[in-house]
Short mmCIF file of N, CA and C and ligand atoms in Angstrom, two decimals:
data_model
loop_
_atom_site.label_atom_id
_atom_site.label_comp_id
_atom_site.label_asym_id
_atom_site.label_seq_id
_atom_site.Cartn_x
_atom_site.Cartn_y
_atom_site.Cartn_z
N UNK A 149 32.79 45.37 5.48
CA UNK A 149 31.76 45.63 4.40
C UNK A 149 32.08 44.75 3.31
N UNK A 150 33.33 44.62 2.97
CA UNK A 150 33.75 43.62 1.85
C UNK A 150 33.29 42.30 2.01
N UNK A 151 33.40 41.81 3.33
CA UNK A 151 33.02 40.46 3.80
C UNK A 151 31.58 40.26 3.58
N UNK A 152 30.87 41.31 3.90
CA UNK A 152 29.25 41.35 3.73
C UNK A 152 28.84 41.16 2.20
N UNK A 153 29.51 41.96 1.30
CA UNK A 153 29.24 42.05 -0.12
C UNK A 153 29.71 40.54 -0.58
N UNK A 154 30.72 40.07 -0.08
CA UNK A 154 31.12 38.68 -0.48
C UNK A 154 30.07 37.63 -0.12
N UNK A 155 29.41 37.80 1.10
CA UNK A 155 28.46 36.75 1.58
C UNK A 155 27.39 37.03 0.67
N UNK A 156 26.83 38.25 0.41
CA UNK A 156 25.71 38.46 -0.46
C UNK A 156 25.81 37.85 -1.80
N UNK A 157 27.02 38.16 -2.33
CA UNK A 157 27.25 37.61 -3.62
C UNK A 157 27.16 35.91 -3.66
N UNK A 158 27.63 35.29 -2.64
CA UNK A 158 27.56 33.93 -2.46
C UNK A 158 26.24 33.49 -2.22
N UNK A 159 25.29 34.18 -1.54
CA UNK A 159 24.12 33.80 -1.21
C UNK A 159 23.29 33.99 -2.56
N UNK A 160 23.48 34.91 -3.39
CA UNK A 160 22.90 35.07 -4.67
C UNK A 160 23.25 33.98 -5.67
N UNK A 161 24.42 33.55 -5.58
CA UNK A 161 25.00 32.37 -6.48
C UNK A 161 24.38 31.15 -5.87
N UNK A 162 24.06 30.98 -4.52
CA UNK A 162 23.47 29.71 -4.12
C UNK A 162 21.95 29.81 -4.58
N UNK A 163 21.13 30.90 -4.56
CA UNK A 163 19.77 30.92 -4.83
C UNK A 163 19.79 30.60 -6.59
N UNK A 164 20.71 31.22 -7.22
CA UNK A 164 20.76 31.00 -8.69
C UNK A 164 20.86 29.55 -9.01
N UNK A 165 21.75 28.95 -8.26
CA UNK A 165 22.20 27.41 -8.49
C UNK A 165 20.88 26.69 -8.28
N UNK A 166 20.21 26.86 -6.97
CA UNK A 166 18.96 26.10 -6.71
C UNK A 166 17.96 26.39 -7.68
N UNK A 167 17.83 27.55 -8.11
CA UNK A 167 16.85 27.84 -9.32
C UNK A 167 17.00 26.98 -10.49
N UNK A 168 18.39 26.94 -10.82
CA UNK A 168 18.79 26.05 -12.11
C UNK A 168 18.51 24.61 -11.85
N UNK A 169 18.68 24.14 -10.63
CA UNK A 169 18.49 22.83 -10.21
C UNK A 169 17.11 22.50 -10.43
N UNK A 170 16.06 23.39 -9.94
CA UNK A 170 14.67 23.03 -9.86
C UNK A 170 14.22 23.01 -11.37
N UNK A 171 14.86 24.04 -12.09
CA UNK A 171 14.49 24.01 -13.59
C UNK A 171 14.71 23.14 -14.34
N UNK A 172 16.12 22.38 -14.04
CA UNK A 172 16.68 21.03 -14.70
C UNK A 172 15.68 20.05 -14.43
N UNK A 173 15.30 19.86 -12.96
CA UNK A 173 14.46 18.72 -12.68
C UNK A 173 12.89 18.88 -13.29
N UNK A 174 12.56 20.17 -13.35
CA UNK A 174 11.17 20.41 -13.92
C UNK A 174 11.38 19.82 -15.44
N UNK A 175 12.31 20.40 -16.30
CA UNK A 175 12.48 20.14 -17.61
C UNK A 175 12.58 18.50 -17.81
N UNK A 176 13.15 17.84 -16.73
CA UNK A 176 13.27 16.36 -16.86
C UNK A 176 11.78 15.82 -16.75
N UNK A 177 11.04 16.33 -15.68
CA UNK A 177 9.73 15.85 -15.60
C UNK A 177 8.83 15.99 -16.91
N UNK A 178 9.06 17.19 -17.48
CA UNK A 178 8.18 17.59 -18.53
C UNK A 178 8.51 16.68 -19.83
N UNK A 179 9.89 16.35 -19.97
CA UNK A 179 10.31 15.49 -20.96
C UNK A 179 9.81 14.15 -21.05
N UNK A 180 9.23 13.88 -19.90
CA UNK A 180 8.65 12.43 -19.97
C UNK A 180 7.01 12.50 -20.24
N UNK A 181 6.39 13.65 -20.57
CA UNK A 181 5.17 13.87 -21.01
C UNK A 181 5.12 14.50 -22.53
N UNK A 182 4.01 14.29 -23.00
CA UNK A 182 3.90 14.89 -24.39
C UNK A 182 3.40 16.33 -24.54
N UNK A 183 2.97 16.90 -23.59
CA UNK A 183 2.63 18.12 -23.45
C UNK A 183 1.09 18.49 -24.01
N UNK A 184 0.47 17.27 -23.89
CA UNK A 184 -1.12 17.47 -24.27
C UNK A 184 -1.72 17.76 -22.98
N UNK A 185 -2.96 18.13 -23.25
CA UNK A 185 -3.92 18.71 -22.34
C UNK A 185 -3.98 17.71 -21.14
N UNK A 186 -4.19 16.47 -21.76
CA UNK A 186 -4.38 15.25 -20.93
C UNK A 186 -3.40 15.11 -19.86
N UNK A 187 -2.15 15.75 -20.19
CA UNK A 187 -0.95 15.52 -19.33
C UNK A 187 -0.87 16.54 -18.15
N UNK A 188 -1.85 17.50 -18.02
CA UNK A 188 -1.92 18.29 -17.00
C UNK A 188 -1.95 17.80 -15.62
N UNK A 189 -2.51 16.97 -15.46
CA UNK A 189 -2.78 16.44 -13.96
C UNK A 189 -1.41 15.47 -13.55
N UNK A 190 -1.16 14.53 -14.60
CA UNK A 190 -0.03 13.78 -14.21
C UNK A 190 1.21 14.54 -14.04
N UNK A 191 1.45 15.67 -14.83
CA UNK A 191 2.67 16.64 -14.77
C UNK A 191 2.58 17.09 -13.38
N UNK A 192 1.32 17.62 -13.02
CA UNK A 192 1.25 18.36 -11.56
C UNK A 192 1.61 17.22 -10.62
N UNK A 193 1.20 15.94 -10.73
CA UNK A 193 1.37 15.01 -9.68
C UNK A 193 2.86 14.72 -9.69
N UNK A 194 3.36 14.73 -10.79
CA UNK A 194 5.05 14.41 -10.74
C UNK A 194 5.74 15.56 -10.06
N UNK A 195 5.38 16.84 -10.38
CA UNK A 195 5.96 18.00 -9.73
C UNK A 195 5.81 17.98 -8.35
N UNK A 196 4.47 17.71 -7.82
CA UNK A 196 4.13 17.62 -6.37
C UNK A 196 4.96 16.63 -5.70
N UNK A 197 5.18 15.41 -6.34
CA UNK A 197 5.89 14.37 -5.71
C UNK A 197 7.34 14.80 -5.61
N UNK A 198 7.86 15.44 -6.63
CA UNK A 198 9.34 15.56 -6.63
C UNK A 198 9.60 16.76 -5.58
N UNK A 199 8.69 17.79 -5.47
CA UNK A 199 9.26 19.09 -4.55
C UNK A 199 8.43 19.13 -3.26
N UNK A 200 7.29 18.39 -3.30
CA UNK A 200 6.35 18.49 -2.03
C UNK A 200 5.35 19.53 -2.35
N UNK A 201 5.57 20.27 -3.23
CA UNK A 201 4.43 21.40 -3.50
C UNK A 201 4.65 21.86 -5.04
N UNK A 202 3.76 22.77 -5.43
CA UNK A 202 3.86 23.22 -6.82
C UNK A 202 4.27 24.76 -6.74
N UNK A 203 5.50 25.03 -7.15
CA UNK A 203 5.92 26.39 -7.12
C UNK A 203 5.15 27.31 -8.14
N UNK A 204 4.88 28.32 -7.91
CA UNK A 204 4.09 29.30 -8.82
C UNK A 204 4.72 29.37 -10.22
N UNK A 205 6.19 29.54 -10.11
CA UNK A 205 6.66 29.67 -11.47
C UNK A 205 6.70 28.43 -12.23
N UNK A 206 6.71 27.06 -11.65
CA UNK A 206 6.56 25.97 -12.18
C UNK A 206 5.26 25.88 -12.92
N UNK A 207 4.08 26.27 -12.12
CA UNK A 207 2.84 26.27 -12.64
C UNK A 207 2.54 26.94 -14.21
N UNK A 208 3.34 28.07 -14.12
CA UNK A 208 3.22 28.88 -15.29
C UNK A 208 3.90 28.04 -16.41
N UNK A 209 5.08 27.48 -16.00
CA UNK A 209 5.87 26.74 -17.13
C UNK A 209 5.01 25.58 -17.57
N UNK A 210 4.05 24.89 -16.75
CA UNK A 210 3.29 23.79 -17.00
C UNK A 210 2.15 24.23 -17.84
N UNK A 211 1.70 25.47 -17.78
CA UNK A 211 0.60 25.92 -18.49
C UNK A 211 1.08 26.13 -20.02
N UNK A 212 2.33 26.59 -20.01
CA UNK A 212 2.95 26.78 -21.58
C UNK A 212 2.99 25.31 -22.08
N UNK A 213 3.55 24.55 -21.23
CA UNK A 213 3.81 23.17 -21.84
C UNK A 213 2.63 22.46 -22.37
N UNK A 214 1.53 22.59 -21.50
CA UNK A 214 0.26 21.88 -21.81
C UNK A 214 -0.52 22.73 -22.67
N UNK A 215 -0.35 23.86 -22.97
CA UNK A 215 -1.00 24.94 -23.84
C UNK A 215 -2.33 25.20 -23.05
N UNK A 216 -2.32 25.21 -21.85
CA UNK A 216 -3.56 25.67 -21.05
C UNK A 216 -3.23 27.07 -20.65
N UNK A 217 -4.45 27.75 -20.27
CA UNK A 217 -4.35 29.08 -19.89
C UNK A 217 -3.68 28.84 -18.43
N UNK A 218 -2.95 30.03 -17.73
CA UNK A 218 -2.67 29.92 -16.52
C UNK A 218 -3.70 29.73 -15.56
N UNK A 219 -4.63 30.43 -15.69
CA UNK A 219 -5.91 30.31 -14.79
C UNK A 219 -6.37 28.83 -14.63
N UNK A 220 -6.32 28.16 -15.70
CA UNK A 220 -6.75 26.80 -15.60
C UNK A 220 -5.93 25.89 -14.86
N UNK A 221 -4.69 26.12 -15.07
CA UNK A 221 -3.53 25.19 -14.26
C UNK A 221 -3.68 25.62 -12.75
N UNK A 222 -3.82 26.87 -12.51
CA UNK A 222 -3.98 27.37 -11.08
C UNK A 222 -5.36 26.76 -10.53
N UNK A 223 -6.20 26.82 -11.32
CA UNK A 223 -7.59 26.30 -10.89
C UNK A 223 -7.66 24.78 -10.48
N UNK A 224 -6.89 24.14 -11.40
CA UNK A 224 -6.67 22.63 -11.13
C UNK A 224 -5.88 22.38 -9.85
N UNK A 225 -4.83 23.19 -9.70
CA UNK A 225 -3.97 22.95 -8.70
C UNK A 225 -4.55 23.57 -7.23
N UNK A 226 -5.55 24.34 -7.23
CA UNK A 226 -6.03 24.75 -5.92
C UNK A 226 -7.41 23.84 -5.76
N UNK A 227 -7.84 23.24 -6.78
CA UNK A 227 -9.12 22.52 -6.61
C UNK A 227 -8.82 20.99 -5.82
N UNK A 228 -7.80 20.37 -6.11
CA UNK A 228 -7.35 19.10 -5.66
C UNK A 228 -6.63 19.22 -4.29
N UNK A 229 -7.17 18.60 -3.26
CA UNK A 229 -6.39 18.52 -1.76
C UNK A 229 -5.03 18.09 -1.95
N UNK A 230 -4.91 17.10 -2.94
CA UNK A 230 -3.44 16.51 -3.16
C UNK A 230 -2.36 17.42 -3.31
N UNK A 231 -2.82 18.66 -4.00
CA UNK A 231 -1.89 19.58 -4.60
C UNK A 231 -1.63 20.70 -3.55
N UNK A 232 -0.36 20.96 -3.23
CA UNK A 232 -0.01 22.10 -2.35
C UNK A 232 0.77 23.20 -2.93
N UNK A 233 0.21 24.47 -2.68
CA UNK A 233 0.91 25.62 -3.38
C UNK A 233 2.06 26.17 -2.72
N UNK A 234 2.18 25.61 -1.36
CA UNK A 234 3.36 26.11 -0.56
C UNK A 234 3.95 25.00 -0.02
N UNK A 235 5.37 25.14 0.32
CA UNK A 235 6.01 23.88 0.88
C UNK A 235 5.41 23.61 2.16
N UNK A 236 5.53 22.11 2.34
CA UNK A 236 4.86 21.61 3.58
C UNK A 236 6.01 21.11 4.56
N UNK A 237 5.67 21.01 5.66
CA UNK A 237 6.74 20.69 6.74
C UNK A 237 7.03 19.18 6.71
N UNK A 238 8.21 18.79 7.30
CA UNK A 238 8.65 17.39 7.28
C UNK A 238 7.53 16.41 8.01
N UNK A 239 6.91 17.14 8.99
CA UNK A 239 5.96 16.49 9.84
C UNK A 239 4.68 17.23 9.61
N UNK A 240 3.63 16.40 9.37
CA UNK A 240 2.26 17.11 9.44
C UNK A 240 1.44 16.70 10.58
N UNK A 241 1.00 17.81 11.18
CA UNK A 241 -0.10 17.53 12.27
C UNK A 241 -1.35 17.86 11.87
N UNK A 242 -2.29 16.89 12.13
CA UNK A 242 -3.72 17.16 11.75
C UNK A 242 -4.57 16.95 13.00
N UNK A 243 -5.32 17.94 13.28
CA UNK A 243 -6.25 17.92 14.52
C UNK A 243 -7.72 17.94 13.98
N UNK A 244 -8.44 17.20 14.57
CA UNK A 244 -9.86 17.01 14.28
C UNK A 244 -10.71 18.24 14.71
N UNK A 245 -11.54 18.62 13.89
CA UNK A 245 -12.50 19.60 14.07
C UNK A 245 -13.95 19.19 14.19
N UNK A 246 -14.11 17.75 14.02
CA UNK A 246 -15.56 17.26 13.90
C UNK A 246 -16.25 17.45 15.20
N UNK A 247 -17.56 17.05 15.39
CA UNK A 247 -18.44 17.39 16.45
C UNK A 247 -17.97 16.45 17.66
N UNK A 248 -17.76 15.25 17.38
CA UNK A 248 -17.49 14.30 18.61
C UNK A 248 -16.16 15.03 19.25
N UNK A 249 -15.31 15.40 18.35
CA UNK A 249 -13.88 15.88 18.90
C UNK A 249 -14.10 17.30 19.69
N UNK A 250 -15.12 18.13 18.99
CA UNK A 250 -15.31 19.24 19.46
C UNK A 250 -15.78 19.20 20.95
N UNK A 251 -16.87 18.30 21.14
CA UNK A 251 -17.56 18.22 22.46
C UNK A 251 -16.54 17.64 23.43
N UNK A 252 -15.47 16.98 23.22
CA UNK A 252 -14.53 16.53 24.08
C UNK A 252 -13.39 17.30 24.20
N UNK A 253 -13.33 18.55 23.86
CA UNK A 253 -12.19 19.61 23.82
C UNK A 253 -11.21 19.62 22.66
N UNK A 254 -11.66 19.29 21.46
CA UNK A 254 -10.79 19.53 20.28
C UNK A 254 -10.36 20.76 20.04
N UNK A 255 -11.10 22.00 20.34
CA UNK A 255 -10.82 23.14 20.30
C UNK A 255 -9.44 23.54 21.09
N UNK A 256 -9.49 23.06 22.13
CA UNK A 256 -8.48 23.22 23.24
C UNK A 256 -7.14 22.54 22.65
N UNK A 257 -7.28 21.40 22.10
CA UNK A 257 -6.04 20.57 21.46
C UNK A 257 -5.58 21.49 20.31
N UNK A 258 -6.32 21.88 19.54
CA UNK A 258 -5.94 22.88 18.40
C UNK A 258 -5.22 24.08 18.95
N UNK A 259 -5.80 24.77 20.04
CA UNK A 259 -5.14 26.02 20.39
C UNK A 259 -3.78 25.58 20.96
N UNK A 260 -3.64 24.43 21.86
CA UNK A 260 -2.48 24.02 22.31
C UNK A 260 -1.28 23.62 21.22
N UNK A 261 -1.73 23.16 20.01
CA UNK A 261 -0.81 22.89 19.07
C UNK A 261 -0.29 24.13 18.42
N UNK A 262 -1.25 25.08 18.27
CA UNK A 262 -0.97 26.30 17.53
C UNK A 262 0.08 27.04 18.40
N UNK A 263 -0.20 27.16 19.94
CA UNK A 263 0.63 27.76 20.70
C UNK A 263 2.02 27.12 20.70
N UNK A 264 1.93 25.82 20.85
CA UNK A 264 3.49 25.18 20.90
C UNK A 264 4.18 25.14 19.74
N UNK A 265 3.45 25.24 18.56
CA UNK A 265 4.31 25.14 17.32
C UNK A 265 4.47 26.67 16.84
N UNK A 266 3.66 27.55 17.37
CA UNK A 266 3.95 29.06 16.95
C UNK A 266 3.19 29.24 15.58
N UNK A 267 2.34 28.52 15.08
CA UNK A 267 1.63 28.85 13.97
C UNK A 267 0.26 28.57 14.01
N UNK A 268 -0.49 29.09 12.97
CA UNK A 268 -2.06 28.59 13.01
C UNK A 268 -2.32 27.59 12.00
N UNK A 269 -3.54 27.05 12.09
CA UNK A 269 -3.97 25.92 11.24
C UNK A 269 -3.73 26.50 9.72
N UNK A 270 -3.22 25.58 9.02
CA UNK A 270 -2.91 25.89 7.48
C UNK A 270 -1.63 26.37 7.31
N UNK A 271 -0.85 26.60 8.42
CA UNK A 271 0.48 27.07 8.14
C UNK A 271 1.56 26.17 8.55
N UNK A 272 2.82 26.55 8.03
CA UNK A 272 3.99 25.69 8.36
C UNK A 272 5.09 26.53 9.06
N UNK A 273 5.80 25.73 10.03
CA UNK A 273 6.85 26.61 10.65
C UNK A 273 7.99 27.00 9.75
N UNK A 274 8.58 28.03 10.11
CA UNK A 274 9.63 28.68 9.12
C UNK A 274 10.85 27.67 9.07
N UNK A 275 11.11 26.67 9.86
CA UNK A 275 12.05 25.87 9.76
C UNK A 275 11.57 24.48 8.80
N UNK A 276 10.43 24.65 8.33
CA UNK A 276 9.65 23.61 7.59
C UNK A 276 9.63 22.23 8.26
N UNK A 277 9.72 22.39 9.59
CA UNK A 277 9.71 21.02 10.42
C UNK A 277 8.19 20.46 10.44
N UNK A 278 7.22 21.29 10.61
CA UNK A 278 5.87 21.09 10.94
C UNK A 278 4.80 21.86 10.00
N UNK A 279 3.95 21.06 9.66
CA UNK A 279 2.54 21.92 8.88
C UNK A 279 1.42 21.38 9.81
N UNK A 280 0.60 22.41 10.20
CA UNK A 280 -0.60 22.17 11.01
C UNK A 280 -1.89 22.32 9.99
N UNK A 281 -2.54 21.24 10.10
CA UNK A 281 -3.96 21.21 9.28
C UNK A 281 -5.03 20.82 10.15
N UNK A 282 -6.09 20.93 9.93
CA UNK A 282 -7.34 20.50 10.65
C UNK A 282 -8.30 19.57 9.50
N UNK A 283 -9.12 18.75 10.08
CA UNK A 283 -9.61 17.66 9.29
C UNK A 283 -11.21 17.67 9.88
N UNK A 284 -12.21 17.46 8.95
CA UNK A 284 -13.38 17.30 9.54
C UNK A 284 -13.78 16.37 10.47
N UNK A 285 -13.27 15.13 10.17
CA UNK A 285 -13.52 13.98 10.95
C UNK A 285 -12.43 12.78 10.29
N UNK A 286 -11.80 12.23 11.37
CA UNK A 286 -10.95 11.00 10.93
C UNK A 286 -11.74 9.76 11.01
N UNK A 287 -12.88 9.68 11.36
CA UNK A 287 -13.53 8.49 11.34
C UNK A 287 -13.20 7.65 12.67
N UNK A 288 -12.67 8.12 13.57
CA UNK A 288 -12.24 7.44 14.86
C UNK A 288 -12.82 8.36 16.17
N UNK A 289 -14.02 8.61 15.93
CA UNK A 289 -14.61 9.47 16.71
C UNK A 289 -14.80 8.87 18.28
N UNK A 290 -14.78 7.54 18.32
CA UNK A 290 -14.77 6.95 19.68
C UNK A 290 -13.43 7.34 20.44
N UNK A 291 -12.51 7.72 19.79
CA UNK A 291 -11.08 8.30 20.38
C UNK A 291 -11.01 9.79 20.70
N UNK A 292 -12.12 10.38 20.50
CA UNK A 292 -12.15 11.84 20.45
C UNK A 292 -11.56 12.40 21.87
N UNK A 293 -10.81 13.31 21.84
CA UNK A 293 -10.41 14.14 20.77
C UNK A 293 -9.24 13.57 19.99
N UNK A 294 -9.21 13.67 18.79
CA UNK A 294 -8.19 12.89 18.04
C UNK A 294 -7.12 13.90 17.32
N UNK A 295 -6.03 13.46 17.18
CA UNK A 295 -4.83 14.19 16.46
C UNK A 295 -4.13 13.13 15.72
N UNK A 296 -3.55 13.53 14.51
CA UNK A 296 -2.89 12.56 13.90
C UNK A 296 -1.50 13.12 13.47
N UNK A 297 -0.46 12.52 13.71
CA UNK A 297 0.85 13.05 13.27
C UNK A 297 1.43 12.01 12.35
N UNK A 298 1.65 12.61 11.07
CA UNK A 298 2.27 11.89 9.97
C UNK A 298 1.47 10.26 9.91
N UNK A 299 0.28 10.25 9.80
CA UNK A 299 -0.43 9.17 9.74
C UNK A 299 -0.66 8.26 10.79
N UNK A 300 0.00 8.64 11.97
CA UNK A 300 -0.11 7.94 13.21
C UNK A 300 -1.35 8.46 14.02
N UNK A 301 -2.34 7.78 14.47
CA UNK A 301 -3.44 8.33 15.16
C UNK A 301 -3.22 8.43 16.68
N UNK A 302 -3.50 9.50 17.22
CA UNK A 302 -3.27 9.68 18.70
C UNK A 302 -4.84 10.01 19.25
N UNK A 303 -5.42 9.14 20.16
CA UNK A 303 -6.62 9.51 20.56
C UNK A 303 -6.70 9.78 21.90
N UNK A 304 -7.95 10.54 22.38
CA UNK A 304 -8.15 10.90 23.85
C UNK A 304 -6.95 11.89 24.08
N UNK A 305 -6.73 12.78 23.32
CA UNK A 305 -5.72 13.94 23.50
C UNK A 305 -6.02 14.83 24.67
N UNK A 306 -4.85 15.11 25.32
CA UNK A 306 -5.10 16.16 26.32
C UNK A 306 -4.00 17.11 25.99
N UNK A 307 -4.11 18.47 26.48
CA UNK A 307 -3.05 19.55 26.31
C UNK A 307 -1.79 18.99 26.66
N UNK A 308 -1.68 18.31 27.75
CA UNK A 308 -0.45 17.95 28.35
C UNK A 308 0.24 16.78 27.32
N UNK A 309 -0.66 16.07 26.73
CA UNK A 309 -0.14 15.22 25.78
C UNK A 309 0.57 15.78 24.55
N UNK A 310 -0.24 17.04 24.26
CA UNK A 310 0.39 17.76 23.07
C UNK A 310 1.65 18.31 23.58
N UNK A 311 1.63 18.83 24.58
CA UNK A 311 2.90 19.50 25.20
C UNK A 311 4.10 18.44 25.07
N UNK A 312 3.95 17.16 25.47
CA UNK A 312 4.86 16.44 25.45
C UNK A 312 5.37 15.79 24.09
N UNK A 313 4.26 15.84 23.31
CA UNK A 313 4.68 15.13 21.79
C UNK A 313 5.34 16.25 21.27
N UNK A 314 5.05 17.33 21.26
CA UNK A 314 5.85 18.59 20.40
C UNK A 314 6.94 19.00 21.22
N UNK A 315 6.92 18.90 22.59
CA UNK A 315 8.14 19.50 23.19
C UNK A 315 9.22 18.49 23.07
N UNK A 316 8.96 17.14 23.00
CA UNK A 316 9.96 16.01 22.81
C UNK A 316 10.79 16.30 21.66
N UNK A 317 10.21 16.95 20.62
CA UNK A 317 11.08 17.20 19.43
C UNK A 317 11.62 18.42 19.21
N UNK A 318 11.60 19.32 20.33
CA UNK A 318 12.23 20.48 20.21
C UNK A 318 13.82 20.32 20.46
S1 FES B 662 -15.21 13.87 14.92
FE1 FES B 662 -13.17 13.75 15.29
S2 FES B 662 -12.66 11.74 14.71
FE2 FES B 662 -14.68 11.92 14.20
#
């Protein structure tokens, strides 16, 4: 019992430490801006670049810093595709949902990736290894069905290729 309490105390300290670190890093980012309304997007970009996403608490802090309502800051953060409100995986897999890919089995490819990763499109695996997204068209329709992993394009995908690619990394 004592051991468990000790472990829990250590966990709480670790969480507090990481929160302190994030806060320190956010303060550092904010200190390089003036806090004017025009700073909103550059600040969001800096935070996104630093953490890979925009934590909710940080968005509230940015609202105070730029003297904008929280709703405005959340609105901007959700409007632009470059901003993420949740952490993304180290690897990003994008499957095409466009017409050319669809008629050549794109839906099967997406289902296979979802099954192999155990997540749905728009989600990230719990170990933060993979994020799965869908795209309207990559502009590589001649290679349909298309899947992109970390900016590398894979054409004429089959479910077996998906299994090999994702299985290879397990
Ligand atoms: S429809 Fe899939 S790349 Fe264009």
